[in-house]
Coordinates of C-alpha atoms and ligand atoms in Angstrom, one line a residue:
X1 CA 4.1 16.5 -10.1
X2 CA 2.1 19.6 -10.8
X3 CA 3.7 22.9 -9.9
X4 CA 2.1 26.2 -9.0
X5 CA 1.6 29.1 -11.4
X6 CA 4.2 31.2 -9.5
X7 CA 6.6 28.4 -9.8
X8 CA 5.9 27.9 -13.5
X9 CA 6.4 31.6 -14.1
X10 CA 9.8 31.4 -12.2
X11 CA 10.9 28.8 -14.7
X12 CA 9.4 30.8 -17.7
X13 CA 11.4 33.8 -16.7
X14 CA 14.6 31.6 -16.4
X15 CA 14.0 30.5 -19.9
X16 CA 13.3 34.0 -21.4
X17 CA 9.5 33.5 -21.6
X18 CA 8.0 36.9 -20.7
X19 CA 5.8 36.4 -17.6
X20 CA 4.8 39.3 -15.0
X21 CA 6.8 39.4 -12.0
X22 CA 5.1 38.9 -8.5
X23 CA 5.6 37.6 -5.1
X24 CA 3.8 35.0 -3.0
X25 CA 1.9 35.8 0.2
X26 CA 0.4 33.4 2.8
X27 CA -1.3 36.0 4.9
X28 CA -3.3 39.1 3.9
X29 CA -0.7 41.4 5.6
X30 CA 2.0 39.9 3.5
X31 CA -0.2 40.5 0.4
X32 CA -0.7 44.2 1.3
X33 CA 3.0 44.6 1.9
X34 CA 3.8 43.2 -1.5
X35 CA 1.1 45.3 -3.3
X36 CA 2.1 48.4 -1.6
X37 CA 5.7 47.9 -2.9
X38 CA 4.7 46.8 -6.3
X39 CA 2.0 49.6 -6.8
X40 CA -1.6 49.2 -7.8
X41 CA -3.4 47.7 -9.6
X42 CA -2.5 44.1 -8.9
X43 CA -4.1 40.7 -9.4
X44 CA -4.3 38.5 -6.5
X45 CA -4.4 34.8 -7.5
X46 CA -5.0 31.7 -5.5
X47 CA -2.1 29.3 -5.9
X48 CA -3.8 25.8 -6.0
X49 CA -3.3 22.9 -8.4
X50 CA -6.6 23.2 -10.3
X51 CA -7.9 25.0 -13.3
X52 CA -10.7 27.5 -13.4
X53 CA -9.7 29.5 -10.2
X54 CA -11.0 32.6 -12.0
X55 CA -14.4 31.1 -12.1
X56 CA -14.2 30.0 -8.5
X57 CA -13.4 33.5 -7.2
X58 CA -9.7 32.7 -6.9
X59 CA -8.4 35.5 -9.2
X60 CA -9.3 39.2 -8.5
X61 CA -7.9 42.4 -9.9
X62 CA -7.7 44.9 -7.1
X63 CA -7.4 48.7 -8.1
X64 CA -7.7 50.3 -4.5
X65 CA -5.0 50.0 -2.0
X66 CA -7.5 49.6 0.9
X67 CA -9.2 46.6 -0.7
X68 CA -5.9 44.5 -1.1
X69 CA -6.3 43.1 2.5
X70 CA -10.0 42.0 2.3
X71 CA -9.6 40.6 -1.1
X72 CA -6.6 38.6 0.0
X73 CA -8.4 37.4 3.1
X74 CA -11.2 36.2 1.1
X75 CA -9.1 34.2 -1.4
X76 CA -6.9 32.7 1.3
X77 CA -10.2 31.5 3.1
X78 CA -11.3 29.6 -0.1
X79 CA -11.3 25.9 -0.9
X80 CA -11.2 25.3 -4.6
X81 CA -12.1 21.9 -5.9
X82 CA -11.3 20.4 -2.4
X83 CA -7.9 22.1 -2.2
X84 CA -7.4 24.7 0.4
X85 CA -5.8 28.1 -0.7
X86 CA -2.7 28.5 1.4
X87 CA -0.8 31.0 -0.9
X88 CA -1.7 33.8 -3.1
X89 CA 0.4 35.2 -5.9
X90 CA 0.3 39.1 -6.0
X91 CA 1.1 40.3 -9.3
X92 CA 1.0 43.5 -11.5
X93 CA -2.3 43.8 -13.3
X94 CA -1.9 44.1 -17.1
X95 CA -4.3 45.4 -19.7
X96 CA -5.6 42.4 -21.8
X97 CA -6.1 43.0 -25.6
X98 CA -6.2 39.5 -26.6
X99 CA -6.1 36.1 -24.9
X100 CA -4.8 33.0 -26.6
X101 CA -4.2 29.3 -25.5
X102 CA -0.8 27.7 -26.0
X103 CA 0.8 24.6 -24.5
X104 CA 3.2 21.9 -25.2
X105 CA 2.6 18.3 -24.0
X106 CA 3.0 14.6 -24.6
X107 CA 0.2 13.3 -26.7
X108 CA 0.3 9.6 -26.0
X109 CA -2.3 8.7 -28.6
X110 CA -0.2 10.4 -31.4
X111 CA 3.0 9.1 -29.7
X112 CA 4.3 12.7 -30.1
X113 CA 5.1 15.9 -28.5
X114 CA 2.7 18.4 -29.6
X115 CA 2.0 22.2 -29.4
X116 CA -1.6 22.8 -28.9
X117 CA -3.0 26.3 -29.8
X118 CA -6.2 28.1 -29.8
X119 CA -6.8 31.7 -30.8
X120 CA -9.7 31.9 -28.3
X121 CA -7.7 31.6 -25.0
X122 CA -8.5 32.4 -21.5
X123 CA -11.5 30.0 -21.2
X124 CA -11.1 26.3 -20.3
X125 CA -9.7 24.7 -23.4
X126 CA -11.6 21.4 -22.7
X127 CA -14.8 23.3 -23.4
X128 CA -13.7 24.8 -26.7
X129 CA -12.3 21.3 -27.6
X130 CA -15.8 20.0 -27.3
X131 CA -17.9 22.7 -28.7
X132 CA -15.4 23.9 -31.6
X133 CA -12.8 21.2 -32.2
X134 CA -11.8 22.8 -35.5
X135 CA -10.4 25.8 -33.4
X136 CA -7.8 23.6 -31.8
X137 CA -4.6 23.7 -33.7
X138 CA -1.9 21.2 -33.4
X139 CA 1.8 21.2 -34.3
X140 CA 3.9 17.9 -33.6
X141 CA 7.6 18.0 -33.0
X142 CA 10.0 15.1 -32.4
X143 CA 11.9 14.6 -29.0
X144 CA 15.0 15.1 -31.0
X145 CA 14.1 18.6 -32.3
X146 CA 12.1 19.7 -29.3
X147 CA 15.1 21.2 -27.0
X148 CA 16.4 23.1 -30.1
X149 CA 13.4 24.1 -32.1
X150 CA 13.7 26.2 -35.2
X151 CA 11.7 29.4 -34.9
X152 CA 11.1 29.7 -38.6
X153 CA 9.4 26.3 -38.7
X154 CA 7.1 27.4 -36.0
X155 CA 6.1 30.6 -37.6
X156 CA 3.2 29.4 -39.7
X157 CA 1.6 27.8 -36.5
X158 CA 2.1 31.0 -34.5
X159 CA 0.7 33.1 -37.3
X160 CA -2.6 31.1 -37.0
X161 CA -2.7 32.4 -33.3
X162 CA -1.7 35.9 -33.9
X163 CA -2.5 38.0 -37.1
X164 CA 0.1 40.5 -36.1
X165 CA 3.4 39.5 -37.6
X166 CA 5.5 40.9 -34.7
X167 CA 3.2 39.1 -32.2
X168 CA 3.3 35.8 -34.2
X169 CA 7.1 36.2 -34.3
X170 CA 7.2 36.7 -30.5
X171 CA 4.9 33.6 -29.9
X172 CA 7.1 31.5 -32.2
X173 CA 10.2 32.5 -30.2
X174 CA 8.2 31.7 -27.1
X175 CA 7.6 28.3 -28.6
X176 CA 11.3 27.6 -29.0
X177 CA 11.8 28.5 -25.3
X178 CA 8.8 26.4 -24.1
X179 CA 10.3 23.3 -26.1
X180 CA 13.6 23.8 -24.4
X181 CA 12.0 24.1 -20.9
X182 CA 9.7 21.2 -21.7
X183 CA 12.7 18.8 -22.4
X184 CA 15.1 20.1 -19.8
X185 CA 12.8 19.9 -17.0
X186 CA 11.3 16.6 -18.1
X187 CA 7.9 18.1 -18.2
X188 CA 4.8 16.3 -19.6
X189 CA 3.0 19.7 -19.8
X190 CA 3.8 23.4 -20.2
X191 CA 0.7 25.4 -20.5
X192 CA 0.1 29.0 -21.0
X193 CA -3.5 30.1 -20.7
X194 CA -4.1 32.9 -21.3
X195 CA -1.0 34.0 -23.5
X196 CA -2.0 37.6 -23.8
X197 CA -1.3 40.8 -25.8
X198 CA -1.1 43.7 -23.6
X199 CA -1.8 47.5 -24.5
X200 CA 1.7 47.9 -25.8
X201 CA 1.5 45.0 -28.1
X202 CA 3.7 42.7 -25.9
X203 CA 3.0 39.0 -25.8
X204 CA 3.1 37.9 -22.3
X205 CA 2.3 34.7 -20.4
X206 CA -0.3 35.6 -17.9
X207 CA -0.9 32.0 -16.4
X208 CA 1.3 29.1 -16.3
X209 CA 0.8 25.5 -15.6
X210 CA 3.4 22.6 -15.6
X211 CA 3.5 19.0 -14.9
X212 CA 6.9 17.3 -14.3
X213 CA 7.4 13.5 -14.8
X214 CA 7.7 12.1 -11.2
X215 CA 10.1 9.5 -12.5
X216 CA 12.6 12.2 -13.7
X217 CA 12.5 14.1 -10.3
X218 CA 15.7 12.3 -9.2
X219 CA 17.6 14.5 -11.6
X220 CA 15.8 17.6 -10.8
X221 CA 17.0 18.6 -7.2
X222 CA 16.1 22.2 -8.1
X223 CA 12.4 21.2 -8.4
X224 CA 12.0 19.1 -5.3
X225 CA 11.1 22.3 -3.3
X226 CA 8.2 22.9 -5.6
X227 CA 6.2 19.8 -4.4
X228 CA 2.9 20.7 -2.6
X229 CA 1.7 17.7 -0.7
X230 CA -1.9 19.1 -0.6
X231 CA -2.6 18.0 -4.2
X232 CA -0.7 14.6 -4.0
X233 CA -2.7 11.4 -3.8
X234 CA -2.0 10.3 -0.1
X235 CA -2.4 6.5 -1.2
X236 CA 0.1 7.0 -4.0
X237 CA 2.6 8.5 -1.5
X238 CA 2.0 5.8 1.1
X239 CA 2.5 3.2 -1.6
X240 CA 5.8 4.8 -2.6
X241 CA 7.0 4.8 1.0
X242 CA 6.2 1.1 1.3
X243 CA 8.0 0.3 -1.9
X244 CA 4.9 -0.2 -4.0
X245 CA 4.1 1.3 -7.3
X246 CA 0.3 2.2 -7.1
X247 CA -1.9 4.3 -9.4
X248 CA -5.6 4.6 -8.8
X249 CA -7.8 4.1 -11.8
X250 CA -11.7 4.1 -12.1
X251 CA -12.7 0.4 -12.6
X252 CA -14.1 -2.2 -10.3
X253 CA -11.2 -4.9 -10.4
X254 CA -8.6 -4.5 -7.9
X255 CA -5.1 -5.8 -9.1
X256 CA -2.2 -7.0 -7.3
X257 CA 0.7 -8.0 -9.4
X258 CA 4.4 -8.4 -9.1
X259 CA 6.3 -6.5 -11.8
X260 CA 5.3 -3.5 -13.7
X261 CA 5.2 -5.3 -17.2
X262 CA 3.1 -8.0 -15.7
X263 CA 0.8 -5.5 -14.1
X264 CA 0.3 -3.9 -17.4
X265 CA -0.4 -7.1 -19.2
X266 CA -2.8 -8.1 -16.4
X267 CA -4.7 -4.8 -17.0
X268 CA -4.7 -5.4 -20.7
X269 CA -6.1 -8.9 -20.2
X270 CA -8.8 -7.7 -17.9
X271 CA -9.9 -5.1 -20.4
X272 CA -9.8 -7.7 -23.2
X273 CA -12.3 -9.7 -21.4
X274 CA -14.5 -6.8 -20.7
X275 CA -13.4 -5.8 -17.2
X276 CA -12.0 -2.7 -15.9
X277 CA -9.1 -2.4 -13.5
X278 CA -9.3 -0.2 -10.4
X279 CA -5.7 0.3 -10.0
X280 CA -2.3 -0.3 -11.2
X281 CA -0.4 -2.0 -8.4
X282 CA 3.1 -3.4 -8.6
X283 CA 4.2 -5.0 -5.4
X284 CA 7.8 -5.2 -6.6
X285 CA 10.3 -8.0 -6.8
X286 CA 10.8 -8.9 -3.2
X287 CA 8.2 -10.9 -1.4
X288 CA 7.8 -9.4 2.0
X289 CA 4.4 -10.6 3.2
X290 CA 3.9 -7.1 4.9
X291 CA 3.8 -5.5 1.6
X292 CA 1.0 -7.7 0.5
X293 CA -0.9 -6.7 3.6
X294 CA -0.3 -2.8 2.7
X295 CA -1.2 -3.5 -0.9
X296 CA -4.5 -5.0 0.2
X297 CA -5.3 -1.9 2.4
X298 CA -4.6 0.3 -0.5
X299 CA -6.9 -1.5 -3.0
X300 CA -9.7 -1.8 -0.5
X301 CA -9.8 1.9 0.2
X302 CA -11.6 2.2 -3.0
X303 CA -15.4 1.8 -2.5
X304 CA -15.9 0.9 -6.1
X305 CA -13.9 -2.4 -5.7
X306 CA -16.1 -5.6 -6.5
X307 CA -13.2 -8.2 -6.8
X308 CA -9.5 -8.5 -6.4
X309 CA -7.4 -10.4 -8.8
X310 CA -3.9 -11.4 -7.7
X311 CA -1.6 -12.3 -10.3
X312 CA 1.9 -13.3 -9.2
X313 CA 4.5 -14.8 -11.4
X314 CA 7.1 -16.0 -8.9
X315 CA 10.7 -15.4 -9.8
X316 CA 12.6 -13.8 -6.9
X317 CA 9.0 -13.3 -5.4
X318 CA 8.1 -16.4 -3.6
X319 CA 4.6 -17.7 -4.0
X320 CA 4.3 -18.9 -0.4
X321 CA 5.3 -15.5 0.9
X322 CA 2.6 -14.0 -1.1
X323 CA 0.2 -16.5 0.2
X324 CA 1.3 -15.7 3.8
X325 CA 0.5 -12.0 3.1
X326 CA -2.9 -12.9 1.7
X327 CA -3.7 -14.9 4.7
X328 CA -2.5 -12.2 7.1
X329 CA -4.5 -9.6 5.2
X330 CA -7.7 -11.8 5.6
X331 CA -7.0 -12.1 9.4
X332 CA -6.2 -8.4 9.8
X333 CA -9.2 -7.1 8.3
X334 CA -12.3 -8.4 6.6
X335 CA -12.0 -8.4 2.8
X336 CA -15.5 -7.9 1.7
X337 CA -15.1 -8.9 -1.9
X338 CA -13.9 -12.2 -3.7
X339 CA -10.3 -12.6 -4.2
X340 CA -9.1 -14.5 -7.3
X341 CA -5.6 -15.8 -7.2
X342 CA -3.2 -16.9 -9.7
X343 CA 0.1 -18.0 -8.3
X344 CA 2.7 -19.6 -10.5
X345 CA 6.5 -19.9 -10.3
X346 CA 8.8 -20.1 -7.3
X347 CA 7.4 -22.1 -4.4
X348 CA 4.1 -22.2 -6.2
X349 CA 3.1 -25.7 -4.5
X350 CA 3.8 -24.4 -1.0
X351 CA 1.9 -21.2 -1.7
X352 CA -1.2 -23.2 -3.1
X353 CA -1.1 -25.6 -0.1
X354 CA -1.3 -22.6 2.3
X355 CA -4.4 -21.3 0.5
X356 CA -6.1 -24.7 0.4
X357 CA -9.3 -24.8 2.5
X358 CA -9.9 -21.2 2.4
X359 CA -12.7 -19.4 0.6
X360 CA -10.2 -17.9 -1.9
X361 CA -10.6 -18.8 -5.5
X362 CA -7.3 -20.0 -7.2
X363 CA -6.9 -20.3 -11.0
X364 CA -4.0 -21.6 -13.0
X365 CA -3.9 -19.1 -15.9
X366 CA -4.2 -15.3 -16.2
X367 CA -6.9 -15.8 -18.9
X368 CA -9.2 -17.8 -16.5
X369 CA -8.5 -15.3 -13.6
X370 CA -9.4 -12.3 -15.8
X371 CA -12.4 -13.9 -17.3
X372 CA -13.7 -14.7 -13.7
X373 CA -12.7 -11.2 -12.5
X374 CA -14.4 -9.4 -15.4
X375 CA -17.6 -11.4 -14.8
X376 CA -17.7 -10.3 -11.0
X377 CA -16.5 -6.9 -11.9
X378 CA -19.3 -6.1 -14.2
X379 CA -22.0 -7.2 -11.9
X380 CA -24.1 -4.3 -10.7
Ligands
GDP401 P1 -7.4 30.3 -14.2 O1 -8.8 30.6 -14.1 O2 -7.1 29.4 -13.0 O3 -6.9 29.7 -15.4 O4 -6.5 31.6 -13.8 P2 -5.9 32.7 -14.8 O5 -4.6 33.1 -14.4 O6 -5.9 32.2 -16.2 O7 -6.9 33.9 -14.7 C1 -8.3 33.9 -15.1 C2 -8.6 35.1 -15.8 O8 -8.5 36.3 -15.0 C3 -7.8 35.5 -17.1 O9 -8.3 34.7 -18.2 C4 -7.9 37.0 -17.2 O10 -9.1 37.2 -17.9 C5 -8.1 37.3 -15.7 N1 -6.8 37.9 -15.4 C6 -5.7 37.3 -14.8 N2 -4.7 38.2 -14.6 C7 -5.1 39.3 -15.1 C8 -4.6 40.7 -15.1 O11 -3.4 41.0 -14.8 N3 -5.3 41.7 -15.6 C9 -6.5 41.6 -16.1 N4 -7.2 42.5 -16.6 N5 -7.1 40.3 -15.9 C10 -6.5 39.3 -15.5
MN402 MN1 -5.7 30.3 -16.8

């Protein structure tokens, strides 16, 4: 789950990370009321879950009181990267002397938690990573130490971002707090871009971005209210409601599998034979044929699908129920791509018998299915 800048900043302040105050408005009049109370100049910032709001006209410094209304109106009317701006953050403007990038995230490739820093902040870090990879600094920490980091150990890293020793010390202190926040909220990312130095030499988080692990939300009642449905994938939410785990990917082979481990093994096998999965889909342990119909609908919403591979290892799941679900799907809507089915385990014979005489391709091993799917999936 992504959270908004104003929400991230609320958490920053709770953890002692300096971030400018502010209030959120949903109308231009509310923005005026906030700015009047706060005093000018203010910055009005679109609250949408995308980067590069500044470039898109979603971040404006306003110095004149009579301009707050029109600027807020303009920003509230924007759609940035397909997301409507429904809220703006009105926050005191600060003088920026220096902009730095600082984040903590899970680096799956390195199997580590890592701080990423760059002395040239403010701009999109992905660009700098491409053009000047040597400017991107890393500092790995272990999960055990992350909640209680040692400031002294972080100082060398912070000193590469800030020449001034006082500012480096402030940044190191901030990193300790970021580590604690990251662990305690089950985040996969805490990003400050820019982390700035103001005209008094203070180090302040001027922007904030956080991602929370969805699977940990059950233990964060305090964060549930932060969810913004605008930026959730509707299919993934529908799948969750139906008791399916569904993640969209960008390949051509739709996958329907029972069990998360088997789903991953299926995706690996498809990759191994040169194919690319279009989704991760775990239909779960039960075998309600209705779930299979919903699963097909989800998969087929993707226009890039060229073939569907059904891989069922029946334990609690009964193969005949899956077969019934597949047949019901074929009746309910025209499935425009070939379906390759591997059904083994409980009631395998009954399942196969139901599919006999149909146009469906059945296979007896995952390898055979993956090879066939990869072949069709890579046709252009
Ligand atoms: P993003 O474009 O979505 O990452 O939004 P940011 O919050 O990072 O803002 C983009 C840019 O706007 C920053 O890099 C700053 O240069 C500028 N900006 C944001 N807040 C302020 C502020 O309080 N004062 C000044 N002078 N500039 C600001
Ligand atoms: Mn930013």
